[in-house]
């Protein structure tokens, strides 16, 4: 049998629309961090073969041929889809392990931000309020998440709404 195919994805976080005159002048003299070449770039309106120039966490320029732009690293994305950062707005990491492994799994699927559903787990033997569970998750995420993250929650059972909502 052939080995399993590993999912490859490239995710970039933000696209700023710079002034075209500034772009041309800056990018001929300033080195970008990444030049992603020949990828099938997915945008809101189409899929097209384009190059993508990245500085920091920003897509600085996209176009059909940016090979003349200096970059620290060039990534050949021929035959691969290049997606903007995808947000998974509802997930349950408690069912798949910790945020470190959960975030790695999400990244392999092209996700750049996870917004997991958090609740207290007294029914599973964990003490504390929903606010305690959210606080613990945020602390763990800040230490070990490989992605950007947020949280959403629901107050359940014996949570004291008057105390928990202001938190």
mmCIF file with all atom_site columns, C-alpha atoms in Angstrom:
data_model
loop_
_atom_site.group_PDB
_atom_site.id
_atom_site.type_symbol
_atom_site.label_atom_id
_atom_site.label_alt_id
_atom_site.label_comp_id
_atom_site.label_asym_id
_atom_site.label_entity_id
_atom_site.label_seq_id
_atom_site.pdbx_PDB_ins_code
_atom_site.Cartn_x
_atom_site.Cartn_y
_atom_site.Cartn_z
_atom_site.occupancy
_atom_site.B_iso_or_equiv
_atom_site.pdbx_formal_charge
_atom_site.auth_seq_id
_atom_site.auth_comp_id
_atom_site.auth_asym_id
_atom_site.auth_atom_id
_atom_site.pdbx_PDB_model_num
ATOM 1   C CA . UNK A 1 1   ? 0.000   0.000  0.000   1.00 0.00 ? 1   UNK A CA 1
ATOM 2   C CA . UNK A 1 2   ? 1.093   3.564  -0.634  1.00 0.00 ? 2   UNK A CA 1
ATOM 3   C CA . UNK A 1 3   ? 1.880   5.795  2.352   1.00 0.00 ? 3   UNK A CA 1
ATOM 4   C CA . UNK A 1 4   ? -0.878  8.119  3.563   1.00 0.00 ? 4   UNK A CA 1
ATOM 5   C CA . UNK A 1 5   ? -1.021  11.456 1.768   1.00 0.00 ? 5   UNK A CA 1
ATOM 6   C CA . UNK A 1 6   ? -0.096  14.322 4.035   1.00 0.00 ? 6   UNK A CA 1
ATOM 7   C CA . UNK A 1 7   ? -2.339  17.370 3.778   1.00 0.00 ? 7   UNK A CA 1
ATOM 8   C CA . UNK A 1 8   ? -0.380  20.458 2.832   1.00 0.00 ? 8   UNK A CA 1
ATOM 9   C CA . UNK A 1 9   ? -1.774  23.902 3.429   1.00 0.00 ? 9   UNK A CA 1
ATOM 10  C CA . UNK A 1 10  ? -0.433  27.418 3.477   1.00 0.00 ? 10  UNK A CA 1
ATOM 11  C CA . UNK A 1 11  ? -2.252  29.971 5.558   1.00 0.00 ? 11  UNK A CA 1
ATOM 12  C CA . UNK A 1 12  ? -1.606  33.704 5.792   1.00 0.00 ? 12  UNK A CA 1
ATOM 13  C CA . UNK A 1 13  ? -3.460  35.896 8.225   1.00 0.00 ? 13  UNK A CA 1
ATOM 14  C CA . UNK A 1 14  ? -4.298  39.304 6.846   1.00 0.00 ? 14  UNK A CA 1
ATOM 15  C CA . UNK A 1 15  ? -4.437  41.116 3.520   1.00 0.00 ? 15  UNK A CA 1
ATOM 16  C CA . UNK A 1 16  ? -3.804  44.846 3.528   1.00 0.00 ? 16  UNK A CA 1
ATOM 17  C CA . UNK A 1 17  ? -4.378  46.800 0.353   1.00 0.00 ? 17  UNK A CA 1
ATOM 18  C CA . UNK A 1 18  ? -1.353  49.070 0.049   1.00 0.00 ? 18  UNK A CA 1
ATOM 19  C CA . UNK A 1 19  ? -1.061  52.097 -2.209  1.00 0.00 ? 19  UNK A CA 1
ATOM 20  C CA . UNK A 1 20  ? 0.105   50.727 -5.638  1.00 0.00 ? 20  UNK A CA 1
ATOM 21  C CA . UNK A 1 21  ? 2.902   53.304 -5.941  1.00 0.00 ? 21  UNK A CA 1
ATOM 22  C CA . UNK A 1 22  ? 4.164   52.431 -2.460  1.00 0.00 ? 22  UNK A CA 1
ATOM 23  C CA . UNK A 1 23  ? 3.971   48.715 -3.233  1.00 0.00 ? 23  UNK A CA 1
ATOM 24  C CA . UNK A 1 24  ? 6.110   48.955 -6.355  1.00 0.00 ? 24  UNK A CA 1
ATOM 25  C CA . UNK A 1 25  ? 8.708   51.178 -4.710  1.00 0.00 ? 25  UNK A CA 1
ATOM 26  C CA . UNK A 1 26  ? 8.812   49.264 -1.438  1.00 0.00 ? 26  UNK A CA 1
ATOM 27  C CA . UNK A 1 27  ? 8.841   45.747 -2.814  1.00 0.00 ? 27  UNK A CA 1
ATOM 28  C CA . UNK A 1 28  ? 11.656  46.391 -5.248  1.00 0.00 ? 28  UNK A CA 1
ATOM 29  C CA . UNK A 1 29  ? 13.868  47.475 -2.332  1.00 0.00 ? 29  UNK A CA 1
ATOM 30  C CA . UNK A 1 30  ? 12.412  45.714 0.756   1.00 0.00 ? 30  UNK A CA 1
ATOM 31  C CA . UNK A 1 31  ? 12.786  41.957 1.122   1.00 0.00 ? 31  UNK A CA 1
ATOM 32  C CA . UNK A 1 32  ? 9.558   40.073 1.835   1.00 0.00 ? 32  UNK A CA 1
ATOM 33  C CA . UNK A 1 33  ? 9.515   37.149 4.244   1.00 0.00 ? 33  UNK A CA 1
ATOM 34  C CA . UNK A 1 34  ? 7.852   34.760 1.787   1.00 0.00 ? 34  UNK A CA 1
ATOM 35  C CA . UNK A 1 35  ? 7.119   34.566 -1.881  1.00 0.00 ? 35  UNK A CA 1
ATOM 36  C CA . UNK A 1 36  ? 4.553   31.844 -2.551  1.00 0.00 ? 36  UNK A CA 1
ATOM 37  C CA . UNK A 1 37  ? 4.685   31.044 -6.264  1.00 0.00 ? 37  UNK A CA 1
ATOM 38  C CA . UNK A 1 38  ? 2.293   29.457 -8.758  1.00 0.00 ? 38  UNK A CA 1
ATOM 39  C CA . UNK A 1 39  ? -0.383  28.515 -6.228  1.00 0.00 ? 39  UNK A CA 1
ATOM 40  C CA . UNK A 1 40  ? -4.088  28.248 -6.879  1.00 0.00 ? 40  UNK A CA 1
ATOM 41  C CA . UNK A 1 41  ? -5.117  31.228 -4.747  1.00 0.00 ? 41  UNK A CA 1
ATOM 42  C CA . UNK A 1 42  ? -8.647  30.995 -3.359  1.00 0.00 ? 42  UNK A CA 1
ATOM 43  C CA . UNK A 1 43  ? -10.381 34.328 -2.761  1.00 0.00 ? 43  UNK A CA 1
ATOM 44  C CA . UNK A 1 44  ? -14.013 35.233 -2.173  1.00 0.00 ? 44  UNK A CA 1
ATOM 45  C CA . UNK A 1 45  ? -14.690 35.506 -5.891  1.00 0.00 ? 45  UNK A CA 1
ATOM 46  C CA . UNK A 1 46  ? -12.437 33.056 -7.706  1.00 0.00 ? 46  UNK A CA 1
ATOM 47  C CA . UNK A 1 47  ? -9.563  30.590 -7.822  1.00 0.00 ? 47  UNK A CA 1
ATOM 48  C CA . UNK A 1 48  ? -6.616  31.736 -9.915  1.00 0.00 ? 48  UNK A CA 1
ATOM 49  C CA . UNK A 1 49  ? -2.951  30.853 -10.356 1.00 0.00 ? 49  UNK A CA 1
ATOM 50  C CA . UNK A 1 50  ? -1.103  33.659 -8.596  1.00 0.00 ? 50  UNK A CA 1
ATOM 51  C CA . UNK A 1 51  ? 1.982   34.487 -6.609  1.00 0.00 ? 51  UNK A CA 1
ATOM 52  C CA . UNK A 1 52  ? 1.610   35.840 -3.079  1.00 0.00 ? 52  UNK A CA 1
ATOM 53  C CA . UNK A 1 53  ? 4.110   38.093 -1.320  1.00 0.00 ? 53  UNK A CA 1
ATOM 54  C CA . UNK A 1 54  ? 4.071   38.030 2.493   1.00 0.00 ? 54  UNK A CA 1
ATOM 55  C CA . UNK A 1 55  ? 5.671   40.425 4.963   1.00 0.00 ? 55  UNK A CA 1
ATOM 56  C CA . UNK A 1 56  ? 5.226   39.529 8.621   1.00 0.00 ? 56  UNK A CA 1
ATOM 57  C CA . UNK A 1 57  ? 1.662   38.235 8.932   1.00 0.00 ? 57  UNK A CA 1
ATOM 58  C CA . UNK A 1 58  ? 0.383   40.331 6.044   1.00 0.00 ? 58  UNK A CA 1
ATOM 59  C CA . UNK A 1 59  ? -0.268  39.435 2.426   1.00 0.00 ? 59  UNK A CA 1
ATOM 60  C CA . UNK A 1 60  ? 1.429   42.423 0.887   1.00 0.00 ? 60  UNK A CA 1
ATOM 61  C CA . UNK A 1 61  ? 0.841   41.761 -2.796  1.00 0.00 ? 61  UNK A CA 1
ATOM 62  C CA . UNK A 1 62  ? -0.751  39.190 -5.100  1.00 0.00 ? 62  UNK A CA 1
ATOM 63  C CA . UNK A 1 63  ? -0.259  38.891 -8.824  1.00 0.00 ? 63  UNK A CA 1
ATOM 64  C CA . UNK A 1 64  ? 0.342   36.534 -11.753 1.00 0.00 ? 64  UNK A CA 1
ATOM 65  C CA . UNK A 1 65  ? 4.172   36.830 -11.589 1.00 0.00 ? 65  UNK A CA 1
ATOM 66  C CA . UNK A 1 66  ? 6.015   38.357 -8.657  1.00 0.00 ? 66  UNK A CA 1
ATOM 67  C CA . UNK A 1 67  ? 9.260   36.469 -9.271  1.00 0.00 ? 67  UNK A CA 1
ATOM 68  C CA . UNK A 1 68  ? 11.210  39.746 -9.506  1.00 0.00 ? 68  UNK A CA 1
ATOM 69  C CA . UNK A 1 69  ? 10.365  40.576 -5.871  1.00 0.00 ? 69  UNK A CA 1
ATOM 70  C CA . UNK A 1 70  ? 13.080  39.777 -3.299  1.00 0.00 ? 70  UNK A CA 1
ATOM 71  C CA . UNK A 1 71  ? 12.051  37.338 -0.550  1.00 0.00 ? 71  UNK A CA 1
ATOM 72  C CA . UNK A 1 72  ? 13.838  35.517 2.251   1.00 0.00 ? 72  UNK A CA 1
ATOM 73  C CA . UNK A 1 73  ? 12.088  32.257 1.372   1.00 0.00 ? 73  UNK A CA 1
ATOM 74  C CA . UNK A 1 74  ? 10.302  31.114 -1.761  1.00 0.00 ? 74  UNK A CA 1
ATOM 75  C CA . UNK A 1 75  ? 7.634   28.421 -1.523  1.00 0.00 ? 75  UNK A CA 1
ATOM 76  C CA . UNK A 1 76  ? 6.642   26.597 -4.704  1.00 0.00 ? 76  UNK A CA 1
ATOM 77  C CA . UNK A 1 77  ? 2.885   26.077 -4.381  1.00 0.00 ? 77  UNK A CA 1
ATOM 78  C CA . UNK A 1 78  ? 2.338   24.760 -7.929  1.00 0.00 ? 78  UNK A CA 1
ATOM 79  C CA . UNK A 1 79  ? -0.649  22.424 -7.937  1.00 0.00 ? 79  UNK A CA 1
ATOM 80  C CA . UNK A 1 80  ? -1.635  23.376 -4.395  1.00 0.00 ? 80  UNK A CA 1
ATOM 81  C CA . UNK A 1 81  ? -4.427  25.596 -3.105  1.00 0.00 ? 81  UNK A CA 1
ATOM 82  C CA . UNK A 1 82  ? -3.392  28.713 -1.196  1.00 0.00 ? 82  UNK A CA 1
ATOM 83  C CA . UNK A 1 83  ? -6.170  29.717 1.173   1.00 0.00 ? 83  UNK A CA 1
ATOM 84  C CA . UNK A 1 84  ? -6.699  32.745 3.365   1.00 0.00 ? 84  UNK A CA 1
ATOM 85  C CA . UNK A 1 85  ? -6.788  31.937 7.051   1.00 0.00 ? 85  UNK A CA 1
ATOM 86  C CA . UNK A 1 86  ? -9.927  29.959 7.807   1.00 0.00 ? 86  UNK A CA 1
ATOM 87  C CA . UNK A 1 87  ? -11.816 30.342 11.084  1.00 0.00 ? 87  UNK A CA 1
ATOM 88  C CA . UNK A 1 88  ? -13.430 27.328 12.736  1.00 0.00 ? 88  UNK A CA 1
ATOM 89  C CA . UNK A 1 89  ? -16.055 29.108 14.821  1.00 0.00 ? 89  UNK A CA 1
ATOM 90  C CA . UNK A 1 90  ? -17.522 26.141 16.697  1.00 0.00 ? 90  UNK A CA 1
ATOM 91  C CA . UNK A 1 91  ? -15.570 23.114 17.812  1.00 0.00 ? 91  UNK A CA 1
ATOM 92  C CA . UNK A 1 92  ? -15.116 20.894 20.880  1.00 0.00 ? 92  UNK A CA 1
ATOM 93  C CA . UNK A 1 93  ? -11.450 20.418 21.767  1.00 0.00 ? 93  UNK A CA 1
ATOM 94  C CA . UNK A 1 94  ? -12.381 18.639 24.991  1.00 0.00 ? 94  UNK A CA 1
ATOM 95  C CA . UNK A 1 95  ? -13.417 15.733 22.768  1.00 0.00 ? 95  UNK A CA 1
ATOM 96  C CA . UNK A 1 96  ? -10.074 15.609 20.935  1.00 0.00 ? 96  UNK A CA 1
ATOM 97  C CA . UNK A 1 97  ? -7.511  16.335 23.634  1.00 0.00 ? 97  UNK A CA 1
ATOM 98  C CA . UNK A 1 98  ? -5.654  19.439 24.624  1.00 0.00 ? 98  UNK A CA 1
ATOM 99  C CA . UNK A 1 99  ? -5.445  22.743 22.720  1.00 0.00 ? 99  UNK A CA 1
ATOM 100 C CA . UNK A 1 100 ? -1.855  22.037 21.628  1.00 0.00 ? 100 UNK A CA 1
ATOM 101 C CA . UNK A 1 101 ? -2.745  18.857 19.728  1.00 0.00 ? 101 UNK A CA 1
ATOM 102 C CA . UNK A 1 102 ? -6.163  20.202 18.741  1.00 0.00 ? 102 UNK A CA 1
ATOM 103 C CA . UNK A 1 103 ? -4.606  23.312 17.189  1.00 0.00 ? 103 UNK A CA 1
ATOM 104 C CA . UNK A 1 104 ? -2.050  21.264 15.247  1.00 0.00 ? 104 UNK A CA 1
ATOM 105 C CA . UNK A 1 105 ? -4.849  19.115 13.819  1.00 0.00 ? 105 UNK A CA 1
ATOM 106 C CA . UNK A 1 106 ? -6.813  22.207 12.831  1.00 0.00 ? 106 UNK A CA 1
ATOM 107 C CA . UNK A 1 107 ? -3.750  23.768 11.157  1.00 0.00 ? 107 UNK A CA 1
ATOM 108 C CA . UNK A 1 108 ? -3.331  20.703 8.943   1.00 0.00 ? 108 UNK A CA 1
ATOM 109 C CA . UNK A 1 109 ? -6.856  21.380 7.706   1.00 0.00 ? 109 UNK A CA 1
ATOM 110 C CA . UNK A 1 110 ? -6.037  24.984 6.789   1.00 0.00 ? 110 UNK A CA 1
ATOM 111 C CA . UNK A 1 111 ? -7.558  26.532 9.908   1.00 0.00 ? 111 UNK A CA 1
ATOM 112 C CA . UNK A 1 112 ? -5.730  29.543 11.377  1.00 0.00 ? 112 UNK A CA 1
ATOM 113 C CA . UNK A 1 113 ? -8.165  30.482 14.164  1.00 0.00 ? 113 UNK A CA 1
ATOM 114 C CA . UNK A 1 114 ? -10.240 28.198 16.379  1.00 0.00 ? 114 UNK A CA 1
ATOM 115 C CA . UNK A 1 115 ? -13.126 29.378 18.543  1.00 0.00 ? 115 UNK A CA 1
ATOM 116 C CA . UNK A 1 116 ? -13.983 26.396 20.723  1.00 0.00 ? 116 UNK A CA 1
ATOM 117 C CA . UNK A 1 117 ? -17.080 25.868 22.769  1.00 0.00 ? 117 UNK A CA 1
ATOM 118 C CA . UNK A 1 118 ? -16.141 25.907 26.465  1.00 0.00 ? 118 UNK A CA 1
ATOM 119 C CA . UNK A 1 119 ? -18.288 24.850 29.386  1.00 0.00 ? 119 UNK A CA 1
ATOM 120 C CA . UNK A 1 120 ? -17.788 23.600 32.892  1.00 0.00 ? 120 UNK A CA 1
ATOM 121 C CA . UNK A 1 121 ? -17.366 19.886 33.063  1.00 0.00 ? 121 UNK A CA 1
ATOM 122 C CA . UNK A 1 122 ? -18.824 19.074 36.466  1.00 0.00 ? 122 UNK A CA 1
ATOM 123 C CA . UNK A 1 123 ? -20.743 16.276 34.771  1.00 0.00 ? 123 UNK A CA 1
ATOM 124 C CA . UNK A 1 124 ? -17.324 14.791 33.871  1.00 0.00 ? 124 UNK A CA 1
ATOM 125 C CA . UNK A 1 125 ? -15.848 15.229 37.348  1.00 0.00 ? 125 UNK A CA 1
ATOM 126 C CA . UNK A 1 126 ? -14.166 18.642 36.954  1.00 0.00 ? 126 UNK A CA 1
ATOM 127 C CA . UNK A 1 127 ? -15.044 21.215 39.599  1.00 0.00 ? 127 UNK A CA 1
ATOM 128 C CA . UNK A 1 128 ? -15.564 24.931 39.048  1.00 0.00 ? 128 UNK A CA 1
ATOM 129 C CA . UNK A 1 129 ? -17.737 27.363 37.147  1.00 0.00 ? 129 UNK A CA 1
ATOM 130 C CA . UNK A 1 130 ? -17.939 28.012 33.435  1.00 0.00 ? 130 UNK A CA 1
ATOM 131 C CA . UNK A 1 131 ? -15.832 31.139 34.015  1.00 0.00 ? 131 UNK A CA 1
ATOM 132 C CA . UNK A 1 132 ? -13.185 28.941 35.689  1.00 0.00 ? 132 UNK A CA 1
ATOM 133 C CA . UNK A 1 133 ? -13.207 26.608 32.670  1.00 0.00 ? 133 UNK A CA 1
ATOM 134 C CA . UNK A 1 134 ? -12.858 29.554 30.265  1.00 0.00 ? 134 UNK A CA 1
ATOM 135 C CA . UNK A 1 135 ? -10.010 31.047 32.302  1.00 0.00 ? 135 UNK A CA 1
ATOM 136 C CA . UNK A 1 136 ? -8.190  27.688 32.417  1.00 0.00 ? 136 UNK A CA 1
ATOM 137 C CA . UNK A 1 137 ? -8.652  27.195 28.680  1.00 0.00 ? 137 UNK A CA 1
ATOM 138 C CA . UNK A 1 138 ? -7.317  30.673 27.862  1.00 0.00 ? 138 UNK A CA 1
ATOM 139 C CA . UNK A 1 139 ? -4.272  30.102 30.098  1.00 0.00 ? 139 UNK A CA 1
ATOM 140 C CA . UNK A 1 140 ? -3.564  26.748 28.443  1.00 0.00 ? 140 UNK A CA 1
ATOM 141 C CA . UNK A 1 141 ? -4.111  28.245 24.979  1.00 0.00 ? 141 UNK A CA 1
ATOM 142 C CA . UNK A 1 142 ? -1.703  31.111 25.637  1.00 0.00 ? 142 UNK A CA 1
ATOM 143 C CA . UNK A 1 143 ? 0.947   28.564 26.669  1.00 0.00 ? 143 UNK A CA 1
ATOM 144 C CA . UNK A 1 144 ? 0.488   25.909 24.035  1.00 0.00 ? 144 UNK A CA 1
ATOM 145 C CA . UNK A 1 145 ? -1.846  26.765 21.120  1.00 0.00 ? 145 UNK A CA 1
ATOM 146 C CA . UNK A 1 146 ? -0.243  26.810 17.684  1.00 0.00 ? 146 UNK A CA 1
ATOM 147 C CA . UNK A 1 147 ? -3.074  28.981 16.314  1.00 0.00 ? 147 UNK A CA 1
ATOM 148 C CA . UNK A 1 148 ? -4.990  32.114 17.169  1.00 0.00 ? 148 UNK A CA 1
ATOM 149 C CA . UNK A 1 149 ? -7.997  31.273 19.315  1.00 0.00 ? 149 UNK A CA 1
ATOM 150 C CA . UNK A 1 150 ? -11.073 32.691 20.968  1.00 0.00 ? 150 UNK A CA 1
ATOM 151 C CA . UNK A 1 151 ? -13.782 31.082 23.076  1.00 0.00 ? 151 UNK A CA 1
ATOM 152 C CA . UNK A 1 152 ? -17.542 30.930 23.288  1.00 0.00 ? 152 UNK A CA 1
ATOM 153 C CA . UNK A 1 153 ? -19.531 29.369 26.074  1.00 0.00 ? 153 UNK A CA 1
ATOM 154 C CA . UNK A 1 154 ? -22.893 28.734 27.629  1.00 0.00 ? 154 UNK A CA 1
ATOM 155 C CA . UNK A 1 155 ? -23.808 28.982 31.283  1.00 0.00 ? 155 UNK A CA 1
ATOM 156 C CA . UNK A 1 156 ? -25.348 25.734 32.465  1.00 0.00 ? 156 UNK A CA 1
ATOM 157 C CA . UNK A 1 157 ? -26.884 24.105 35.476  1.00 0.00 ? 157 UNK A CA 1
ATOM 158 C CA . UNK A 1 158 ? -25.733 25.643 38.697  1.00 0.00 ? 158 UNK A CA 1
ATOM 159 C CA . UNK A 1 159 ? -23.671 28.498 37.228  1.00 0.00 ? 159 UNK A CA 1
ATOM 160 C CA . UNK A 1 160 ? -24.603 31.698 39.025  1.00 0.00 ? 160 UNK A CA 1
ATOM 161 C CA . UNK A 1 161 ? -25.636 33.917 36.116  1.00 0.00 ? 161 UNK A CA 1
ATOM 162 C CA . UNK A 1 162 ? -25.448 37.116 38.208  1.00 0.00 ? 162 UNK A CA 1
ATOM 163 C CA . UNK A 1 163 ? -21.792 36.369 39.062  1.00 0.00 ? 163 UNK A CA 1
ATOM 164 C CA . UNK A 1 164 ? -20.669 34.679 35.843  1.00 0.00 ? 164 UNK A CA 1
ATOM 165 C CA . UNK A 1 165 ? -22.001 37.071 33.180  1.00 0.00 ? 165 UNK A CA 1
ATOM 166 C CA . UNK A 1 166 ? -19.946 40.082 34.363  1.00 0.00 ? 166 UNK A CA 1
ATOM 167 C CA . UNK A 1 167 ? -16.790 37.919 34.304  1.00 0.00 ? 167 UNK A CA 1
#
